[in-house]
PDB file of C-alpha atoms in Angstrom:
ATOM      1  CA  ASP A  26     -23.902-128.212 -61.112  1.00  0.00           C
ATOM      2  CA  VAL A  27     -24.708-124.668 -60.088  1.00  0.00           C
ATOM      3  CA  LYS A  28     -28.355-123.870 -60.060  1.00  0.00           C
ATOM      4  CA  VAL A  29     -29.782-120.363 -60.132  1.00  0.00           C
ATOM      5  CA  THR A  30     -33.535-120.435 -59.876  1.00  0.00           C
ATOM      6  CA  GLN A  31     -35.860-117.564 -60.678  1.00  0.00           C
ATOM      7  CA  SER A  32     -39.323-117.836 -59.241  1.00  0.00           C
ATOM      8  CA  SER A  33     -41.317-117.097 -62.399  1.00  0.00           C
ATOM      9  CA  ARG A  34     -40.657-117.647 -66.086  1.00  0.00           C
ATOM     10  CA  TYR A  35     -43.412-115.287 -67.220  1.00  0.00           C
ATOM     11  CA  LEU A  36     -45.137-112.540 -65.284  1.00  0.00           C
ATOM     12  CA  VAL A  37     -47.832-110.056 -66.286  1.00  0.00           C
ATOM     13  CA  LYS A  38     -48.468-107.055 -64.058  1.00  0.00           C
ATOM     14  CA  ARG A  39     -50.376-103.795 -64.240  1.00  0.00           C
ATOM     15  CA  THR A  40     -48.894-100.316 -64.149  1.00  0.00           C
ATOM     16  CA  GLY A  41     -48.398 -99.147 -60.590  1.00  0.00           C
ATOM     17  CA  GLU A  42     -48.247-102.610 -59.043  1.00  0.00           C
ATOM     18  CA  LYS A  43     -45.420-103.587 -56.730  1.00  0.00           C
ATOM     19  CA  VAL A  44     -43.523-106.483 -58.259  1.00  0.00           C
ATOM     20  CA  PHE A  45     -41.153-108.942 -56.584  1.00  0.00           C
ATOM     21  CA  LEU A  46     -38.743-111.057 -58.591  1.00  0.00           C
ATOM     22  CA  GLU A  47     -37.036-113.758 -56.576  1.00  0.00           C
ATOM     23  CA  CYS A  48     -33.758-115.494 -57.244  1.00  0.00           C
ATOM     24  CA  VAL A  49     -32.156-118.355 -55.324  1.00  0.00           C
ATOM     25  CA  GLN A  50     -28.758-119.964 -55.883  1.00  0.00           C
ATOM     26  CA  ASP A  51     -27.562-123.195 -54.367  1.00  0.00           C
ATOM     27  CA  MET A  52     -23.774-122.896 -54.629  1.00  0.00           C
ATOM     28  CA  ASP A  53     -23.018-120.624 -51.691  1.00  0.00           C
ATOM     29  CA  HIS A  54     -21.906-117.833 -54.036  1.00  0.00           C
ATOM     30  CA  GLU A  55     -21.115-114.488 -52.463  1.00  0.00           C
ATOM     31  CA  ASN A  56     -21.999-112.382 -55.495  1.00  0.00           C
ATOM     32  CA  MET A  57     -25.450-112.023 -56.952  1.00  0.00           C
ATOM     33  CA  PHE A  58     -26.637-109.779 -59.779  1.00  0.00           C
ATOM     34  CA  TRP A  59     -29.791-108.558 -61.456  1.00  0.00           C
ATOM     35  CA  TYR A  60     -29.702-107.700 -65.165  1.00  0.00           C
ATOM     36  CA  ARG A  61     -32.340-106.775 -67.667  1.00  0.00           C
ATOM     37  CA  GLN A  62     -32.046-107.731 -71.321  1.00  0.00           C
ATOM     38  CA  ASP A  63     -33.728-105.754 -74.079  1.00  0.00           C
ATOM     39  CA  PRO A  64     -33.407-106.207 -77.847  1.00  0.00           C
ATOM     40  CA  GLY A  65     -30.585-104.112 -79.252  1.00  0.00           C
ATOM     41  CA  LEU A  66     -29.376-103.047 -75.816  1.00  0.00           C
ATOM     42  CA  GLY A  67     -27.749-106.176 -74.442  1.00  0.00           C
ATOM     43  CA  LEU A  68     -27.681-107.037 -70.780  1.00  0.00           C
ATOM     44  CA  ARG A  69     -27.607-104.081 -68.413  1.00  0.00           C
ATOM     45  CA  LEU A  70     -26.790-104.341 -64.733  1.00  0.00           C
ATOM     46  CA  ILE A  71     -29.479-103.100 -62.364  1.00  0.00           C
ATOM     47  CA  TYR A  72     -28.010-104.001 -58.965  1.00  0.00           C
ATOM     48  CA  PHE A  73     -25.508-106.403 -57.519  1.00  0.00           C
ATOM     49  CA  SER A  74     -24.652-107.693 -54.072  1.00  0.00           C
ATOM     50  CA  TYR A  75     -21.353-109.091 -52.821  1.00  0.00           C
ATOM     51  CA  ASP A  76     -22.567-110.086 -49.376  1.00  0.00           C
ATOM     52  CA  VAL A  77     -25.668-110.440 -47.261  1.00  0.00           C
ATOM     53  CA  LYS A  78     -27.350-107.071 -46.730  1.00  0.00           C
ATOM     54  CA  MET A  79     -24.848-105.394 -49.065  1.00  0.00           C
ATOM     55  CA  LYS A  80     -25.944-103.902 -52.369  1.00  0.00           C
ATOM     56  CA  GLU A  81     -24.453-101.723 -55.047  1.00  0.00           C
ATOM     57  CA  LYS A  82     -26.148 -99.845 -57.866  1.00  0.00           C
ATOM     58  CA  GLY A  83     -25.474-100.913 -61.386  1.00  0.00           C
ATOM     59  CA  ASP A  84     -26.015 -98.925 -64.564  1.00  0.00           C
ATOM     60  CA  ILE A  85     -29.796 -98.591 -64.402  1.00  0.00           C
ATOM     61  CA  PRO A  86     -31.031 -98.745 -60.785  1.00  0.00           C
ATOM     62  CA  GLU A  87     -33.801 -96.160 -61.138  1.00  0.00           C
ATOM     63  CA  GLY A  88     -37.212 -97.592 -60.383  1.00  0.00           C
ATOM     64  CA  TYR A  89     -35.761-100.709 -58.754  1.00  0.00           C
ATOM     65  CA  SER A  90     -34.642-101.804 -55.315  1.00  0.00           C
ATOM     66  CA  VAL A  91     -33.151-105.043 -54.048  1.00  0.00           C
ATOM     67  CA  SER A  92     -33.019-107.125 -50.926  1.00  0.00           C
ATOM     68  CA  ARG A  93     -30.500-109.695 -49.769  1.00  0.00           C
ATOM     69  CA  GLU A  94     -31.411-110.998 -46.341  1.00  0.00           C
ATOM     70  CA  LYS A  95     -29.887-114.432 -46.880  1.00  0.00           C
ATOM     71  CA  LYS A  96     -26.829-115.425 -48.858  1.00  0.00           C
ATOM     72  CA  GLU A  97     -28.714-117.649 -51.264  1.00  0.00           C
ATOM     73  CA  ARG A  98     -31.541-115.262 -52.081  1.00  0.00           C
ATOM     74  CA  PHE A  99     -31.534-111.963 -53.967  1.00  0.00           C
ATOM     75  CA  SER A 100     -34.790-110.190 -54.662  1.00  0.00           C
ATOM     76  CA  LEU A 101     -35.519-107.461 -57.176  1.00  0.00           C
ATOM     77  CA  ILE A 102     -38.370-105.115 -56.366  1.00  0.00           C
ATOM     78  CA  LEU A 103     -40.208-102.808 -58.716  1.00  0.00           C
ATOM     79  CA  GLU A 104     -41.887-100.373 -56.340  1.00  0.00           C
ATOM     80  CA  SER A 105     -44.392 -99.126 -58.896  1.00  0.00           C
ATOM     81  CA  ALA A 106     -44.189-100.992 -62.177  1.00  0.00           C
ATOM     82  CA  SER A 107     -44.211 -98.988 -65.391  1.00  0.00           C
ATOM     83  CA  THR A 108     -44.550-100.063 -69.010  1.00  0.00           C
ATOM     84  CA  ASN A 109     -40.897 -99.234 -69.714  1.00  0.00           C
ATOM     85  CA  GLN A 110     -39.936-101.936 -67.231  1.00  0.00           C
ATOM     86  CA  THR A 111     -41.312-104.598 -69.546  1.00  0.00           C
ATOM     87  CA  SER A 112     -38.244-106.720 -70.168  1.00  0.00           C
ATOM     88  CA  MET A 113     -36.436-110.005 -69.621  1.00  0.00           C
ATOM     89  CA  TYR A 114     -34.900-110.032 -66.143  1.00  0.00           C
ATOM     90  CA  LEU A 115     -31.913-112.255 -65.517  1.00  0.00           C
ATOM     91  CA  CYS A 116     -30.437-113.104 -62.151  1.00  0.00           C
ATOM     92  CA  ALA A 117     -26.828-114.292 -61.921  1.00  0.00           C
ATOM     93  CA  SER A 118     -24.411-115.413 -59.261  1.00  0.00           C
ATOM     94  CA  SER A 119     -20.673-115.895 -59.032  1.00  0.00           C
ATOM     95  CA  PHE A 120     -18.058-117.094 -56.606  1.00  0.00           C
ATOM     96  CA  GLN A 121     -15.938-114.304 -55.210  1.00  0.00           C
ATOM     97  CA  GLY A 122     -12.719-116.267 -55.015  1.00  0.00           C
ATOM     98  CA  ALA A 123     -11.165-115.291 -58.346  1.00  0.00           C
ATOM     99  CA  GLY A 124     -12.373-111.737 -58.303  1.00  0.00           C
ATOM    100  CA  ILE A 125     -13.790-110.079 -61.359  1.00  0.00           C
ATOM    101  CA  ASP A 126     -12.857-112.926 -63.675  1.00  0.00           C
ATOM    102  CA  GLU A 127     -15.205-115.314 -62.021  1.00  0.00           C
ATOM    103  CA  LYS A 128     -17.756-116.977 -64.258  1.00  0.00           C
ATOM    104  CA  LEU A 129     -21.364-115.775 -64.050  1.00  0.00           C
ATOM    105  CA  PHE A 130     -24.098-118.372 -63.670  1.00  0.00           C
ATOM    106  CA  PHE A 131     -27.480-117.167 -64.864  1.00  0.00           C
ATOM    107  CA  GLY A 132     -31.007-118.145 -64.004  1.00  0.00           C
ATOM    108  CA  SER A 133     -33.407-118.930 -66.841  1.00  0.00           C
ATOM    109  CA  GLY A 134     -34.908-115.456 -66.730  1.00  0.00           C
ATOM    110  CA  THR A 135     -38.282-113.858 -66.013  1.00  0.00           C
ATOM    111  CA  GLN A 136     -40.115-112.229 -68.908  1.00  0.00           C
ATOM    112  CA  LEU A 137     -42.049-109.411 -67.266  1.00  0.00           C
ATOM    113  CA  SER A 138     -44.815-107.623 -69.100  1.00  0.00           C
ATOM    114  CA  VAL A 139     -46.266-104.470 -67.556  1.00  0.00           C
ATOM    115  CA  LEU A 140     -49.603-103.469 -69.038  1.00  0.00           C
TER     116      LEU A 140
ATOM    117  CA  ARG B  26     -19.597 -94.993 -79.531  1.00  0.00           C
ATOM    118  CA  LYS B  27     -20.816 -98.075 -77.676  1.00  0.00           C
ATOM    119  CA  GLU B  28     -18.458 -99.570 -75.098  1.00  0.00           C
ATOM    120  CA  VAL B  29     -18.735-102.995 -76.681  1.00  0.00           C
ATOM    121  CA  GLU B  30     -19.823-103.475 -80.282  1.00  0.00           C
ATOM    122  CA  GLN B  31     -20.760-106.582 -82.166  1.00  0.00           C
ATOM    123  CA  ASP B  32     -22.175-107.223 -85.621  1.00  0.00           C
ATOM    124  CA  PRO B  33     -25.703-108.480 -84.848  1.00  0.00           C
ATOM    125  CA  GLY B  34     -25.737-110.780 -87.877  1.00  0.00           C
ATOM    126  CA  PRO B  35     -27.354-113.140 -88.537  1.00  0.00           C
ATOM    127  CA  PHE B  36     -24.460-115.138 -89.872  1.00  0.00           C
ATOM    128  CA  ASN B  37     -25.962-117.979 -91.912  1.00  0.00           C
ATOM    129  CA  VAL B  38     -23.356-120.656 -92.561  1.00  0.00           C
ATOM    130  CA  PRO B  39     -23.530-124.251 -93.829  1.00  0.00           C
ATOM    131  CA  GLU B  40     -22.613-127.159 -91.591  1.00  0.00           C
ATOM    132  CA  GLY B  41     -18.889-127.759 -91.580  1.00  0.00           C
ATOM    133  CA  ALA B  42     -17.993-124.155 -92.366  1.00  0.00           C
ATOM    134  CA  THR B  43     -15.600-121.993 -90.406  1.00  0.00           C
ATOM    135  CA  VAL B  44     -17.031-118.745 -89.089  1.00  0.00           C
ATOM    136  CA  ALA B  45     -15.467-115.879 -87.177  1.00  0.00           C
ATOM    137  CA  PHE B  46     -16.947-113.058 -85.147  1.00  0.00           C
ATOM    138  CA  ASN B  47     -15.260-109.921 -83.930  1.00  0.00           C
ATOM    139  CA  CYS B  48     -16.119-107.692 -81.031  1.00  0.00           C
ATOM    140  CA  THR B  49     -14.615-104.239 -80.519  1.00  0.00           C
ATOM    141  CA  TYR B  50     -14.343-102.438 -77.191  1.00  0.00           C
ATOM    142  CA  SER B  51     -13.725 -98.773 -76.553  1.00  0.00           C
ATOM    143  CA  ASN B  52     -12.048 -98.700 -73.145  1.00  0.00           C
ATOM    144  CA  SER B  53      -8.328 -99.385 -73.410  1.00  0.00           C
ATOM    145  CA  ALA B  54      -8.256-100.098 -69.656  1.00  0.00           C
ATOM    146  CA  SER B  55     -10.410-103.199 -70.102  1.00  0.00           C
ATOM    147  CA  GLN B  56      -8.973-106.045 -68.106  1.00  0.00           C
ATOM    148  CA  SER B  57     -10.758-109.247 -68.936  1.00  0.00           C
ATOM    149  CA  PHE B  58     -12.765-110.626 -71.801  1.00  0.00           C
ATOM    150  CA  PHE B  59     -15.234-113.466 -72.328  1.00  0.00           C
ATOM    151  CA  TRP B  60     -17.527-115.053 -74.847  1.00  0.00           C
ATOM    152  CA  TYR B  61     -20.924-116.226 -73.651  1.00  0.00           C
ATOM    153  CA  ARG B  62     -23.413-118.240 -75.651  1.00  0.00           C
ATOM    154  CA  GLN B  63     -27.159-117.646 -75.444  1.00  0.00           C
ATOM    155  CA  ASP B  64     -29.658-120.010 -77.022  1.00  0.00           C
ATOM    156  CA  CYS B  65     -33.046-118.686 -78.061  1.00  0.00           C
ATOM    157  CA  ARG B  66     -35.165-117.844 -74.994  1.00  0.00           C
ATOM    158  CA  LYS B  67     -32.511-119.226 -72.672  1.00  0.00           C
ATOM    159  CA  GLU B  68     -29.964-117.739 -70.287  1.00  0.00           C
ATOM    160  CA  PRO B  69     -26.388-116.846 -71.287  1.00  0.00           C
ATOM    161  CA  LYS B  70     -23.724-119.428 -70.477  1.00  0.00           C
ATOM    162  CA  LEU B  71     -19.973-118.913 -70.430  1.00  0.00           C
ATOM    163  CA  LEU B  72     -18.345-120.316 -73.559  1.00  0.00           C
ATOM    164  CA  MET B  73     -14.782-119.290 -72.907  1.00  0.00           C
ATOM    165  CA  SER B  74     -12.522-116.666 -71.422  1.00  0.00           C
ATOM    166  CA  VAL B  75     -10.194-114.783 -73.758  1.00  0.00           C
ATOM    167  CA  TYR B  76      -6.541-114.473 -72.874  1.00  0.00           C
ATOM    168  CA  SER B  77      -3.828-112.326 -74.405  1.00  0.00           C
ATOM    169  CA  SER B  78      -2.058-115.426 -75.664  1.00  0.00           C
ATOM    170  CA  GLY B  79      -5.238-116.713 -77.270  1.00  0.00           C
ATOM    171  CA  ASN B  80      -6.975-119.884 -76.223  1.00  0.00           C
ATOM    172  CA  GLU B  81      -8.573-122.860 -77.836  1.00  0.00           C
ATOM    173  CA  ASP B  82     -11.270-125.244 -76.700  1.00  0.00           C
ATOM    174  CA  GLY B  83     -11.989-127.931 -79.254  1.00  0.00           C
ATOM    175  CA  ARG B  84     -13.469-126.271 -82.331  1.00  0.00           C
ATOM    176  CA  PHE B  85     -13.508-122.849 -80.692  1.00  0.00           C
ATOM    177  CA  THR B  86     -10.624-120.386 -80.680  1.00  0.00           C
ATOM    178  CA  ALA B  87     -10.656-116.994 -78.976  1.00  0.00           C
ATOM    179  CA  GLN B  88      -8.139-114.231 -79.589  1.00  0.00           C
ATOM    180  CA  LEU B  89      -7.492-110.836 -78.033  1.00  0.00           C
ATOM    181  CA  ASN B  90      -5.920-107.940 -79.882  1.00  0.00           C
ATOM    182  CA  ARG B  91      -5.222-105.181 -77.351  1.00  0.00           C
ATOM    183  CA  ALA B  92      -3.583-102.850 -79.870  1.00  0.00           C
ATOM    184  CA  SER B  93      -6.695-102.748 -82.041  1.00  0.00           C
ATOM    185  CA  GLN B  94      -9.057-103.300 -79.104  1.00  0.00           C
ATOM    186  CA  TYR B  95     -10.996-106.273 -80.336  1.00  0.00           C
ATOM    187  CA  ILE B  96     -11.587-109.884 -79.453  1.00  0.00           C
ATOM    188  CA  SER B  97     -12.528-112.624 -81.863  1.00  0.00           C
ATOM    189  CA  LEU B  98     -14.192-116.010 -81.786  1.00  0.00           C
ATOM    190  CA  LEU B  99     -13.492-118.606 -84.455  1.00  0.00           C
ATOM    191  CA  ILE B 100     -15.674-121.683 -84.807  1.00  0.00           C
ATOM    192  CA  ARG B 101     -14.389-124.490 -87.000  1.00  0.00           C
ATOM    193  CA  ASP B 102     -16.459-127.305 -88.504  1.00  0.00           C
ATOM    194  CA  SER B 103     -19.755-125.650 -87.534  1.00  0.00           C
ATOM    195  CA  LYS B 104     -22.489-127.907 -86.159  1.00  0.00           C
ATOM    196  CA  LEU B 105     -26.237-127.313 -86.186  1.00  0.00           C
ATOM    197  CA  SER B 106     -26.022-127.161 -82.396  1.00  0.00           C
ATOM    198  CA  ASP B 107     -23.738-124.122 -82.638  1.00  0.00           C
ATOM    199  CA  SER B 108     -26.746-122.035 -83.702  1.00  0.00           C
ATOM    200  CA  ALA B 109     -27.112-119.413 -80.992  1.00  0.00           C
ATOM    201  CA  THR B 110     -26.322-115.809 -80.149  1.00  0.00           C
ATOM    202  CA  TYR B 111     -22.748-115.174 -79.048  1.00  0.00           C
ATOM    203  CA  LEU B 112     -22.253-112.405 -76.512  1.00  0.00           C
ATOM    204  CA  CYS B 113     -18.988-110.564 -76.098  1.00  0.00           C
ATOM    205  CA  VAL B 114     -18.299-109.511 -72.519  1.00  0.00           C
ATOM    206  CA  VAL B 115     -15.686-106.997 -71.394  1.00  0.00           C
ATOM    207  CA  ASN B 116     -14.693-106.136 -67.854  1.00  0.00           C
ATOM    208  CA  THR B 117     -12.987-102.819 -67.099  1.00  0.00           C
ATOM    209  CA  GLY B 118     -12.622-103.555 -63.411  1.00  0.00           C
ATOM    210  CA  GLY B 119     -15.125-104.287 -60.685  1.00  0.00           C
ATOM    211  CA  TYR B 120     -18.370-106.172 -60.764  1.00  0.00           C
ATOM    212  CA  GLN B 121     -20.286-103.155 -61.985  1.00  0.00           C
ATOM    213  CA  LYS B 122     -17.913-102.687 -64.882  1.00  0.00           C
ATOM    214  CA  VAL B 123     -18.901-105.814 -66.801  1.00  0.00           C
ATOM    215  CA  THR B 124     -20.313-104.767 -70.187  1.00  0.00           C
ATOM    216  CA  PHE B 125     -22.179-107.149 -72.455  1.00  0.00           C
ATOM    217  CA  GLY B 126     -22.326-106.718 -76.193  1.00  0.00           C
ATOM    218  CA  THR B 127     -25.694-107.062 -77.877  1.00  0.00           C
ATOM    219  CA  GLY B 128     -24.666-110.353 -79.429  1.00  0.00           C
ATOM    220  CA  THR B 129     -24.010-111.897 -82.823  1.00  0.00           C
ATOM    221  CA  LYS B 130     -26.554-114.392 -84.066  1.00  0.00           C
ATOM    222  CA  LEU B 131     -25.261-117.531 -85.761  1.00  0.00           C
ATOM    223  CA  GLN B 132     -27.486-119.862 -87.758  1.00  0.00           C
ATOM    224  CA  VAL B 133     -25.893-123.060 -89.006  1.00  0.00           C
ATOM    225  CA  ILE B 134     -27.786-124.481 -91.959  1.00  0.00           C
ATOM    226  CA  PRO B 135     -27.954-128.182 -92.904  1.00  0.00           C
TER     227      PRO B 135
END
């Protein structure tokens, strides 16, 4: 079974702190994604990566950066956390073989609170 | 108009009932469609893909209506374990073009 692991389930940070959210998948998937989920807004794509060291902006990349140095690991970085970045962050991965129809596997999420 | 719209619910139905959800999408160029299920405080998981010909998986049936730009999910003989939020997902092409609906909450009551 595919496993996508996010490093923290809950995280509390202060405004202005640099925050790292880590995600690791164990199925050798090429694609990895970072979403945030807010009530009434659904899941919104922040960044995705289709290969090591490759990244593409999603719908809401402002205030975020990402890093993919190894195939299994995709990190989301908040350079200077702000209160409007309080949210549930979900990492996902997918196999590239079937293209855009490929199933997304999600991690269990990190609830980030920025005070 | 939102790209993908769902009735947030909640839909409260008794065990054994049949319930249906619709999801409308605005982009006629949308290429692929899915239903995901999300339990409370858990991650979304793929329930089923939606094909033009319709598809069925046990008690679940998904339909696509391209002319009216909506997809539907029908659940027969509802179980308590079906209680969850059902997310409609539409892809208009490319990994960055996957749009999630805000979800429809289903509560199955004993």
